[in-house]
Short mmCIF file of C-alpha atoms in Angstrom, two decimals:
data_model
loop_
_atom_site.label_atom_id
_atom_site.label_comp_id
_atom_site.label_asym_id
_atom_site.label_seq_id
_atom_site.Cartn_x
_atom_site.Cartn_y
_atom_site.Cartn_z
CA MET A 144 137.62 105.17 89.62
CA ARG A 145 137.81 108.86 88.96
CA VAL A 146 141.07 108.32 87.06
CA GLU A 147 139.47 105.68 84.92
CA LEU A 148 136.52 107.89 84.07
CA ALA A 149 138.79 110.76 83.32
CA SER A 150 140.85 108.53 81.04
CA LEU A 151 137.73 107.31 79.28
CA ALA A 152 136.45 110.84 78.84
CA LEU A 153 139.80 111.91 77.52
CA ALA A 154 139.83 109.00 75.10
CA LEU A 155 136.38 109.90 73.92
CA ALA A 156 137.35 113.51 73.54
CA CYS A 157 140.45 112.60 71.55
CA GLY A 158 138.50 110.10 69.45
CA GLY A 159 135.79 112.63 68.76
CA ALA A 160 138.32 115.24 67.81
CA CYS A 161 139.67 112.87 65.19
CA ILE A 162 136.28 112.81 63.50
CA ALA A 163 136.04 115.72 61.11
CA PRO A 164 132.92 117.88 61.22
CA SER A 165 130.41 116.61 58.67
CA VAL A 166 127.82 119.27 58.23
CA VAL A 167 126.07 119.45 54.85
CA ALA A 168 126.39 122.95 53.45
CA SER A 169 123.07 124.63 52.86
CA SER A 170 123.96 125.05 49.18
CA GLY A 171 124.64 121.32 48.88
CA ARG A 172 121.41 119.96 50.28
CA ALA A 173 119.72 119.36 46.92
CA VAL A 174 120.36 115.99 45.31
CA VAL A 175 122.79 116.13 42.39
CA ALA A 176 122.52 113.29 39.88
CA PRO A 177 125.66 111.19 39.73
CA GLU A 178 125.33 111.01 35.95
CA ALA A 179 126.49 114.59 35.74
CA GLN A 180 129.90 113.50 37.05
CA LEU A 181 130.45 110.93 34.28
CA ASP A 182 132.96 111.43 31.47
CA TRP A 183 130.86 111.58 28.28
CA ARG A 184 132.08 111.23 24.71
CA PRO A 185 130.28 110.89 21.29
CA ALA A 186 128.98 107.39 20.71
CA GLU A 187 130.35 105.11 18.04
CA VAL A 188 128.72 102.08 16.42
CA GLY A 189 130.13 99.60 18.89
CA ASP A 190 128.73 101.55 21.86
CA ILE A 191 125.07 101.38 21.07
CA ALA A 192 124.05 97.73 21.19
CA GLY A 193 122.57 96.52 24.49
CA LEU A 194 119.57 96.70 26.77
CA PHE A 195 119.17 100.02 28.59
CA ASP A 196 117.02 101.45 31.35
CA SER A 197 116.68 105.17 32.10
CA THR A 198 118.23 106.64 35.21
CA ALA A 199 117.66 110.30 34.50
CA ILE A 200 115.26 112.30 32.34
CA ASP A 201 115.69 116.02 32.08
CA GLY A 202 114.24 118.91 30.17
CA PRO A 203 110.63 119.69 29.32
CA VAL A 204 109.92 116.05 28.44
CA ALA A 205 110.44 115.05 32.06
CA GLY A 206 106.93 116.31 32.80
CA ALA A 207 105.42 113.58 30.67
CA LEU A 208 108.13 110.93 30.34
CA LEU A 209 108.57 108.88 33.50
CA ARG A 210 110.75 105.97 32.30
CA VAL A 211 112.39 104.78 29.12
CA HIS A 212 113.76 101.41 28.06
CA TYR A 213 115.68 100.62 24.86
CA ASP A 214 117.01 97.41 23.40
CA PHE A 215 119.46 98.11 20.60
CA ALA A 216 120.48 94.99 18.67
CA ASP A 217 123.72 94.39 16.80
CA ASP A 218 121.88 93.92 13.50
CA GLY A 219 120.59 97.53 13.54
CA SER A 220 117.11 96.84 14.88
CA TYR A 221 115.81 98.27 18.12
CA SER A 222 112.77 98.22 20.35
CA GLY A 223 111.84 100.88 22.89
CA ALA A 224 109.25 101.43 25.62
CA ALA A 225 108.38 104.58 27.46
CA LEU A 226 106.10 105.15 30.44
CA VAL A 227 104.19 108.30 29.56
CA GLN A 228 101.97 110.34 31.80
CA ASP A 229 99.10 112.27 30.37
CA GLY A 230 97.20 114.11 33.10
CA ALA A 231 96.44 111.49 35.75
CA LEU A 232 96.82 108.64 33.27
CA ARG A 233 99.94 106.58 32.73
CA ALA A 234 100.55 104.24 29.83
CA TYR A 235 103.46 102.54 28.18
CA GLN A 236 104.23 103.27 24.54
CA THR A 237 106.30 100.77 22.60
CA LEU A 238 107.97 101.05 19.25
CA VAL A 239 110.31 99.15 16.97
CA GLY A 240 112.59 100.35 14.21
CA ARG A 241 116.10 100.44 12.88
CA TRP A 242 118.99 102.47 14.26
CA SER A 243 122.17 103.72 12.69
CA LEU A 244 124.86 106.27 13.32
CA SER A 245 125.12 108.88 10.60
CA ALA A 246 128.30 110.13 12.27
CA PRO A 247 129.94 109.63 15.66
CA GLY A 248 127.45 110.89 18.19
CA ARG A 249 124.54 111.16 15.73
CA LEU A 250 121.97 108.43 16.28
CA GLU A 251 119.20 107.93 13.73
CA LEU A 252 116.11 106.11 14.93
CA GLY A 253 114.13 105.99 11.67
CA GLU A 254 111.46 108.27 10.26
CA GLY A 255 113.84 111.20 10.35
CA VAL A 256 114.24 111.07 14.17
CA GLU A 257 117.74 111.92 15.22
CA ALA A 258 119.40 112.41 18.60
CA ARG A 259 122.78 113.27 19.96
CA ALA A 260 124.25 110.11 21.45
CA GLU A 261 126.98 110.16 24.05
CA VAL A 262 128.44 107.35 26.11
CA ALA A 263 130.11 106.93 29.42
CA PRO A 264 131.03 103.66 31.11
CA GLU A 265 127.84 101.54 31.10
CA HIS A 266 125.75 104.61 30.22
CA LEU A 267 124.22 106.09 27.08
CA ARG A 268 122.81 109.61 26.92
CA LEU A 269 120.35 110.62 24.17
CA THR A 270 119.60 114.28 23.75
CA SER A 271 117.19 116.13 21.51
CA GLU A 272 115.67 119.60 21.63
CA ALA A 273 112.94 118.51 23.98
CA GLY A 274 115.20 117.03 26.62
CA SER A 275 117.63 114.28 27.40
CA VAL A 276 117.53 110.81 28.84
CA VAL A 277 120.41 108.97 30.54
CA LEU A 278 120.24 105.20 30.12
CA ARG A 279 122.15 102.64 32.06
CA ARG A 280 123.17 99.43 30.30
CA ILE A 281 121.62 96.52 32.14
CA GLU A 282 122.46 93.81 29.61
CA ALA A 283 125.23 93.50 26.94
CA PRO A 284 124.21 92.37 23.42
CA MET B 100 180.53 -2.20 -54.82
CA ALA B 101 176.92 -1.38 -54.85
CA ARG B 102 177.30 -0.10 -51.39
CA LYS B 103 179.97 2.35 -52.40
CA LEU B 104 177.90 3.36 -55.30
CA LEU B 105 174.96 4.14 -53.05
CA GLN B 106 177.21 6.23 -50.78
CA VAL B 107 178.43 8.28 -53.64
CA VAL B 108 174.90 8.82 -55.00
CA GLY B 109 173.67 9.84 -51.54
CA ALA B 110 176.49 12.38 -51.15
CA VAL B 111 175.82 13.80 -54.60
CA ALA B 112 172.12 14.08 -53.80
CA LEU B 113 172.85 15.85 -50.61
CA VAL B 114 175.13 18.33 -52.30
CA GLY B 115 172.56 18.86 -54.96
CA LEU B 116 169.85 19.54 -52.39
CA ILE B 117 172.03 22.14 -50.63
CA VAL B 118 172.96 23.85 -53.85
CA GLY B 119 169.32 23.91 -54.91
CA SER B 120 168.27 25.44 -51.66
CA PHE B 121 170.70 28.26 -51.94
CA ALA B 122 169.73 28.83 -55.49
CA SER B 123 166.06 28.97 -54.54
CA LEU B 124 166.83 31.42 -51.78
CA ALA B 125 168.66 33.63 -54.14
CA VAL B 126 165.80 33.59 -56.66
CA VAL B 127 163.19 34.29 -53.95
CA SER B 128 165.21 37.12 -52.44
CA GLN B 129 165.26 38.80 -55.80
CA ARG B 130 161.56 38.34 -56.51
CA VAL B 131 159.92 38.92 -53.17
CA GLN B 132 159.82 42.47 -51.48
CA LEU B 133 158.75 42.71 -47.89
CA VAL B 134 157.09 45.99 -46.90
CA VAL B 135 156.34 46.86 -43.30
CA GLN B 136 153.79 49.77 -42.85
CA GLU B 137 151.31 51.23 -40.21
CA PRO B 138 147.91 49.67 -40.33
CA ALA B 139 145.34 51.66 -42.28
CA GLU B 140 142.92 53.89 -40.19
CA ASP B 141 139.60 52.77 -41.19
CA GLY B 142 136.44 51.96 -39.28
CA ALA B 143 136.83 48.40 -39.82
CA ARG B 144 139.03 48.02 -36.71
CA GLY B 145 136.16 48.67 -34.09
CA PRO B 146 135.20 51.66 -31.79
CA ASP B 147 137.82 54.30 -30.76
CA ALA B 148 137.89 54.82 -26.94
CA LEU B 149 139.27 58.35 -27.13
CA ALA B 150 136.59 59.40 -29.56
CA LEU B 151 133.96 57.94 -27.29
CA LEU B 152 135.38 59.82 -24.33
CA GLN B 153 135.41 63.07 -26.21
CA ALA B 154 131.86 62.53 -27.25
CA ASP B 155 130.88 61.88 -23.69
CA VAL B 156 132.60 65.06 -22.49
CA THR B 157 130.88 67.07 -25.22
CA LEU B 158 127.53 65.60 -24.20
CA LEU B 159 128.13 66.43 -20.54
CA ARG B 160 129.05 69.97 -21.42
CA THR B 161 125.85 70.34 -23.31
CA ASP B 162 123.92 68.98 -20.42
CA GLN B 163 125.71 71.29 -18.03
CA VAL B 164 124.86 74.32 -20.10
CA ALA B 165 121.26 73.22 -20.30
CA LEU B 166 121.14 72.62 -16.54
CA GLY B 167 122.70 76.02 -15.85
CA GLU B 168 120.16 77.75 -17.99
CA GLY B 169 117.37 75.85 -16.27
CA LEU B 170 118.65 76.73 -12.80
CA GLY B 171 119.10 80.36 -13.82
CA GLN B 172 115.55 80.53 -14.97
CA GLY B 173 114.41 78.84 -11.75
CA PHE B 174 116.37 81.21 -9.58
CA ALA B 175 115.08 84.19 -11.50
CA ALA B 176 111.54 82.97 -10.97
CA LEU B 177 112.23 82.48 -7.23
CA GLN B 178 113.77 85.95 -6.98
CA ALA B 179 110.74 87.45 -8.69
CA GLN B 180 108.45 85.64 -6.29
CA ALA B 181 110.48 86.74 -3.27
CA GLN B 182 110.49 90.34 -4.51
CA ALA B 183 106.78 90.22 -4.99
CA ALA B 184 106.33 88.79 -1.48
CA LEU B 185 108.59 91.51 -0.03
CA GLU B 186 106.68 94.24 -1.82
CA SER B 187 103.45 92.74 -0.50
CA GLN B 188 104.87 92.70 3.06
CA ARG B 189 106.05 96.28 2.75
CA GLY B 190 102.69 97.28 1.53
CA SER B 191 101.03 95.62 4.53
CA GLU B 192 103.51 97.26 6.90
CA ARG B 193 102.75 100.62 5.39
CA GLU B 194 99.10 99.85 5.80
CA ARG B 195 99.64 98.88 9.42
CA ALA B 196 101.67 102.05 10.03
CA ARG B 197 98.82 104.08 8.58
CA GLU B 198 96.31 102.23 10.79
CA LEU B 199 98.58 102.76 13.79
CA ALA B 200 98.87 106.46 13.10
CA ALA B 201 95.11 106.67 12.77
CA LEU B 202 94.65 104.80 16.07
CA ARG B 203 97.17 107.09 17.78
CA ALA B 204 95.33 110.15 16.49
CA GLU B 205 92.07 108.68 17.75
CA LEU B 206 93.68 107.95 21.11
CA GLU B 207 94.92 111.52 21.36
CA GLY B 208 91.42 112.72 20.64
CA LEU B 209 90.00 110.47 23.32
CA ARG B 210 92.63 111.66 25.80
CA GLY B 211 91.66 115.22 25.07
CA GLU B 212 88.03 114.41 25.69
CA LEU B 213 89.01 112.61 28.87
CA ARG B 214 90.96 115.63 30.05
CA ALA B 215 88.01 117.83 29.38
CA VAL B 216 85.76 115.48 31.30
CA GLN B 217 88.25 115.40 34.19
CA LEU B 218 88.41 119.15 34.33
CA ALA B 219 84.66 119.38 34.27
CA ALA B 220 84.42 116.81 37.01
CA ARG B 221 87.04 118.67 39.06
CA ASP B 222 85.13 121.90 38.73
CA ALA B 223 81.89 120.20 39.65
CA ALA B 224 83.51 118.50 42.65
CA ALA B 225 84.92 121.81 43.81
CA VAL B 226 81.50 123.34 43.84
CA VAL B 227 79.50 120.40 45.16
CA ALA B 228 81.57 118.35 47.55
CA PRO B 229 84.85 119.81 48.69
CA SER B 230 86.87 117.36 50.72
CA ALA B 231 88.91 118.25 53.79
CA GLU B 232 90.35 114.85 54.44
CA PRO B 233 94.08 114.44 54.63
CA VAL B 234 95.88 113.53 51.47
CA PRO B 235 96.57 109.79 51.40
CA LEU B 236 100.17 108.91 50.77
CA ALA B 237 100.96 108.35 47.17
CA PRO B 238 101.32 104.77 46.04
CA ALA B 239 104.83 103.59 45.56
CA GLU B 240 106.35 105.65 42.76
CA PRO B 241 108.33 104.02 40.04
CA ALA B 242 111.97 104.76 40.70
CA GLU B 243 112.16 108.26 39.39
CA PRO B 244 115.33 108.84 37.50
CA ALA B 245 117.62 111.36 39.09
CA GLY B 246 117.78 114.62 37.25
CA ALA B 247 120.80 116.77 36.83
CA ALA B 248 119.06 120.14 36.87
CA ALA B 249 119.12 121.38 40.39
CA SER B 250 118.44 125.05 39.84
CA PRO B 251 114.95 126.17 39.07
CA ASP B 252 114.25 127.50 35.62
CA PRO B 253 111.97 130.44 35.71
CA GLN B 254 110.65 129.86 32.20
CA PRO B 255 110.47 126.15 31.54
CA SER B 256 109.20 125.30 28.13
CA ALA B 257 107.06 122.26 27.45
CA PRO B 258 106.82 120.05 24.43
CA ALA B 259 103.92 120.97 22.25
CA ALA B 260 100.86 118.74 22.13
CA GLY B 261 101.64 115.59 20.21
CA ALA B 262 105.38 116.34 20.29
CA SER B 263 107.85 113.53 19.72
CA PHE B 264 110.86 112.61 21.74
CA LEU B 265 113.06 109.78 20.45
CA SER B 266 110.10 108.54 18.40
CA PHE B 267 107.74 108.48 21.41
CA LYS B 268 104.58 110.61 21.15
CA LEU B 269 104.17 112.84 24.15
CA PRO B 270 101.15 114.75 25.31
CA SER B 271 101.39 118.42 26.10
CA GLN B 272 102.80 118.82 29.58
CA SER B 273 102.94 122.57 29.94
CA PHE B 274 103.10 123.17 33.67
CA ARG B 275 100.03 124.90 35.02
CA PHE B 276 101.20 127.07 37.87
CA ASP B 277 97.70 127.90 38.85
CA GLY B 278 95.01 125.41 39.69
CA ARG B 279 94.98 122.87 42.45
CA GLN B 280 97.19 119.92 41.68
CA LYS B 281 98.71 116.88 43.26
CA LEU B 282 102.45 116.72 43.59
CA VAL B 283 104.20 113.39 44.29
CA LEU B 284 107.62 113.49 45.99
CA LEU B 285 110.48 111.92 44.09
CA PRO B 286 112.78 110.13 46.61
CA ALA B 287 115.60 109.80 44.11
CA LEU B 288 115.72 113.60 43.79
CA SER B 289 114.82 114.49 47.39
CA ARG B 290 116.65 114.62 50.67
CA VAL B 291 115.86 115.64 54.23
CA GLY B 292 118.24 116.00 57.15
CA PHE B 293 119.33 117.82 60.25
CA ASP B 294 122.34 119.73 61.40
CA ALA B 295 123.38 119.23 65.01
CA ARG B 296 126.01 120.78 67.22
CA SER B 297 127.94 118.98 69.91
CA THR B 298 130.76 119.81 72.25
CA LEU B 299 133.20 118.02 69.97
CA HIS B 300 132.07 118.69 66.44
CA ASP B 301 129.04 119.51 64.35
CA PHE B 302 127.44 116.97 62.11
CA SER B 303 124.51 116.31 59.80
CA GLY B 304 122.22 113.35 59.38
CA VAL B 305 120.55 112.86 56.02
CA THR B 306 118.30 110.39 54.20
CA GLN B 307 116.51 109.94 50.92
CA ARG B 308 114.21 107.24 52.28
CA LEU B 309 111.07 109.31 52.16
CA SER B 310 107.71 109.47 50.52
CA GLY B 311 104.74 111.74 50.37
CA ALA B 312 102.35 113.78 48.31
CA LEU B 313 101.11 117.38 48.41
CA GLU B 314 97.99 119.09 47.17
CA VAL B 315 98.24 122.81 46.50
CA ASP B 316 97.36 125.59 44.11
CA LEU B 317 100.79 127.19 43.74
CA ALA B 318 99.21 130.48 42.62
CA ARG B 319 97.11 130.55 45.77
CA PRO B 320 98.96 128.39 48.33
CA GLU B 321 96.89 129.61 51.30
CA LEU B 322 93.81 127.89 49.92
CA GLY B 323 93.78 124.65 51.82
CA PRO B 324 97.16 123.16 51.11
CA ARG B 325 97.69 119.75 52.52
CA GLY B 326 100.01 116.82 52.34
CA GLU B 327 102.55 114.70 54.12
CA VAL B 328 106.24 114.08 54.10
CA VAL B 329 107.14 110.77 55.72
CA VAL B 330 110.74 109.83 56.55
CA GLU B 331 112.07 106.40 57.54
CA SER B 332 113.58 107.29 60.88
CA ALA B 333 116.18 104.47 60.98
CA SER B 334 117.61 105.53 57.68
CA LEU B 335 119.16 108.79 58.94
CA ASP B 336 122.86 108.63 58.19
CA THR B 337 125.45 110.76 59.97
CA GLY B 338 128.43 109.12 58.36
CA VAL B 339 129.62 107.44 61.55
CA ALA B 340 128.24 103.98 62.33
CA GLY B 341 128.41 104.34 66.11
CA ARG B 342 126.70 107.70 66.02
CA ASP B 343 124.00 106.29 63.75
CA GLU B 344 123.38 103.53 66.26
CA GLU B 345 123.10 106.03 69.06
CA LEU B 346 120.76 108.15 66.97
CA ARG B 347 118.52 105.15 66.30
CA SER B 348 118.48 104.42 69.98
CA THR B 349 117.64 108.06 70.85
CA LEU B 350 114.79 108.11 68.35
CA ASP B 351 113.69 104.63 69.35
CA THR B 352 113.36 103.73 65.67
CA ALA B 353 112.33 100.18 66.50
CA ARG B 354 109.04 101.53 67.86
CA PHE B 355 108.71 104.83 65.97
CA LYS B 356 109.64 103.95 62.43
CA GLU B 357 108.59 107.23 60.83
CA LEU B 358 109.21 110.94 61.18
CA ARG B 359 106.25 112.79 59.74
CA PHE B 360 105.36 116.29 58.71
CA THR B 361 101.69 116.87 58.07
CA TRP B 362 101.12 120.06 56.11
CA SER B 363 97.91 121.92 56.75
CA GLY B 364 98.45 125.65 56.08
CA PHE B 365 100.46 128.33 54.35
CA GLU B 366 101.13 131.90 55.48
CA ASN B 367 102.94 134.98 54.26
CA ALA B 368 102.78 133.77 50.71
CA GLN B 369 104.90 135.67 48.14
CA VAL B 370 103.86 134.31 44.77
CA ASP B 371 105.62 135.25 41.54
CA SER B 372 103.60 133.57 38.81
CA ALA B 373 105.89 134.88 36.06
CA GLN B 374 108.98 133.37 37.67
CA ARG B 375 106.96 130.45 38.99
CA THR B 376 108.21 130.76 42.50
CA VAL B 377 106.55 130.88 45.90
CA ARG B 378 107.94 131.90 49.29
CA GLY B 379 106.18 131.69 52.61
CA THR B 380 105.69 129.68 55.77
CA ALA B 381 104.25 126.20 55.72
CA ARG B 382 102.37 125.25 58.86
CA GLY B 383 101.69 121.78 60.07
CA LYS B 384 102.50 119.09 62.65
CA LEU B 385 105.87 117.49 63.05
CA SER B 386 105.92 114.07 64.65
CA ILE B 387 109.13 112.73 66.17
CA ARG B 388 109.22 109.63 68.34
CA GLY B 389 105.46 109.66 68.69
CA VAL B 390 105.20 113.28 69.80
CA ALA B 391 103.51 115.78 67.47
CA ARG B 392 104.14 119.54 67.71
CA ASP B 393 102.91 122.46 65.61
CA VAL B 394 105.71 123.94 63.56
CA ALA B 395 106.18 126.79 61.08
CA LEU B 396 108.54 125.92 58.24
CA PRO B 397 109.83 128.74 55.98
CA VAL B 398 109.94 127.36 52.41
CA ARG B 399 110.93 128.32 48.90
CA VAL B 400 109.11 126.64 46.03
CA ALA B 401 110.07 126.83 42.35
CA VAL B 402 109.35 124.97 39.09
CA ASP B 403 112.54 123.78 37.48
CA ALA B 404 113.48 123.23 33.82
CA SER B 405 112.30 119.63 33.99
CA GLN B 406 108.76 120.64 35.04
CA ARG B 407 109.44 119.47 38.60
CA VAL B 408 108.60 121.39 41.71
CA SER B 409 111.52 121.98 44.11
CA ILE B 410 110.70 122.68 47.75
CA GLU B 411 113.38 123.82 50.11
CA GLY B 412 113.03 124.84 53.72
CA GLU B 413 114.46 124.63 57.22
CA LEU B 414 113.41 125.21 60.79
CA THR B 415 114.93 125.07 64.26
CA ILE B 416 113.51 122.66 66.82
CA ARG B 417 114.38 121.66 70.34
CA LEU B 418 114.65 117.93 71.03
CA SER B 419 113.28 118.52 74.52
CA GLU B 420 110.01 119.71 72.99
CA PHE B 421 109.54 116.23 71.63
CA GLY B 422 110.47 114.57 74.94
CA ILE B 423 113.93 113.61 73.69
CA GLU B 424 117.01 114.06 75.83
CA ALA B 425 119.97 115.14 73.74
CA PRO B 426 122.44 112.27 73.61
CA GLY B 427 125.82 112.55 75.31
CA LYS B 428 128.59 110.52 76.83
CA LEU B 429 129.85 110.86 80.37
CA GLY B 430 128.91 114.49 80.44
CA VAL B 431 131.85 115.31 78.22
CA VAL B 432 130.47 114.80 74.75
CA LYS B 433 127.05 116.39 74.50
CA VAL B 434 124.78 117.13 71.52
CA GLU B 435 122.97 120.44 71.84
CA ASP B 436 119.23 120.37 72.44
CA GLU B 437 118.61 122.71 69.53
CA LEU B 438 119.10 121.48 65.99
CA GLN B 439 118.25 122.52 62.46
CA LEU B 440 115.86 120.42 60.40
CA TRP B 441 115.96 120.93 56.64
CA LEU B 442 114.43 119.52 53.52
CA ALA B 443 115.31 119.68 49.82
CA LEU B 444 112.44 117.99 48.05
CA ARG B 445 111.56 117.58 44.44
CA ALA B 446 108.09 116.57 43.32
CA ARG B 447 106.44 115.72 40.05
CA ARG B 448 103.01 116.88 39.03
CA ALA B 449 100.62 113.94 39.20
CA GLY B 450 97.56 115.66 37.81
CA PRO B 451 94.83 118.14 38.73
CA VAL B 452 92.66 117.59 41.84
CA ALA B 453 89.41 119.03 43.06
CA GLN B 454 89.64 122.69 44.07
CA GLU B 455 89.77 123.38 47.78
CA PRO B 456 86.96 125.59 49.02
CA VAL B 457 87.84 129.23 49.67
CA ALA B 458 86.23 129.22 53.09
CA ARG B 459 85.95 126.29 55.48
CA GLU B 460 83.11 127.72 57.59
CA PRO B 461 79.97 125.60 57.51
CA VAL B 462 77.34 126.80 55.13
CA HIS B 463 74.07 127.61 56.86
CA ALA B 464 70.77 127.25 55.15
CA ARG B 465 68.86 130.45 54.76
#
């Protein structure tokens, strides 16, 4: 019996030794967005169309902008919706318009609104001076 | 004799007839001239089919030209009508855009008035009826997008009032460091965990399945801070399935589904309003497996570039203080009784709340 227990303990010890220590470093405790690891490049015309939902909003706008949705159509039209917080109030804003690329990576949304547009697999990132939003494609055109 | 005579006369007559015929033929051939020529082209011979066909083609061409001109005029008229309709539609769209802009401006004005009313109500509530009840847990947050900025920005800038981002109109969201406000935890950007030591190896258990809300004046954190951080106990993940199972058994997660920290005080505050940072010790009760103990949690608070509040802290606890025997196997593999709890939270400002009273002593009538 003692031999069996000793064998079992030895097996456990050996098995445990095979498991590498898995302590989270104190500097790595904060959550890092996976979007930062994506390989981004300037968007081209064929990259824009689709239905998108935001996965990350950064910059000063993040204090007011909680969620963004965009539906970019092949024919150059688009519709967008944003959940905006003003104080304790939340409300969706919607808009429609026409989009175009003035150059690779330069998205125009009408009325002089322009943003830097970058793409990664299934993702679109729009950046302006006030912040950036990372959108995940949830439906192809 | 007569018979012979008749034969001779007959032969002579026959010869005469033949000679006469030839003579007549000779005379006629000299006097008569046969002329063969094309028939004369005159209208007396009836209608000419080719001419009729040419006339028909000419007529059809004329009709075709007339039809083309008619269609051209018709299309021109239709185009003019369509252009007029388009202009009319554009005009109405411009009108609608103007109306929309006016409505948005009006809405902004109403929001400003509402904010003023809210602030006035907050101030009035702070004076008249301060509340000391625990903060209810925030309702389920919409899945907050994960942000990339992990390091706090000492000088975050905010969009100006009425600023636009991707065509959306945003209100001013300049972060007010002072003033009591409600902060809602963002699970997608937050994580809590523990670091444990054992005789074989050290390991961590982490989870993002958490929720909670805090109420605090960051400029004066000692003034009645309160809030809760609630963690789903069964969601702690150590990276090894068997160890997770043992952990769930140790914490009895079937019965005690939550680990909870209830925040009720703040000490040793070091506030840097310019850098928007706070250091100090958060006091409250930590509940594990149904046992609550008072704890002191050193924390660092900062406002990051995305107007979010990051809260980081850690403390050492003993499992035995919560009635938990450190797990082990056969006396060979043993987890130490002492372990490190840590949290790396991020919260979003959810709006101002009523000011906490400076003193909690009852007010006596004079």
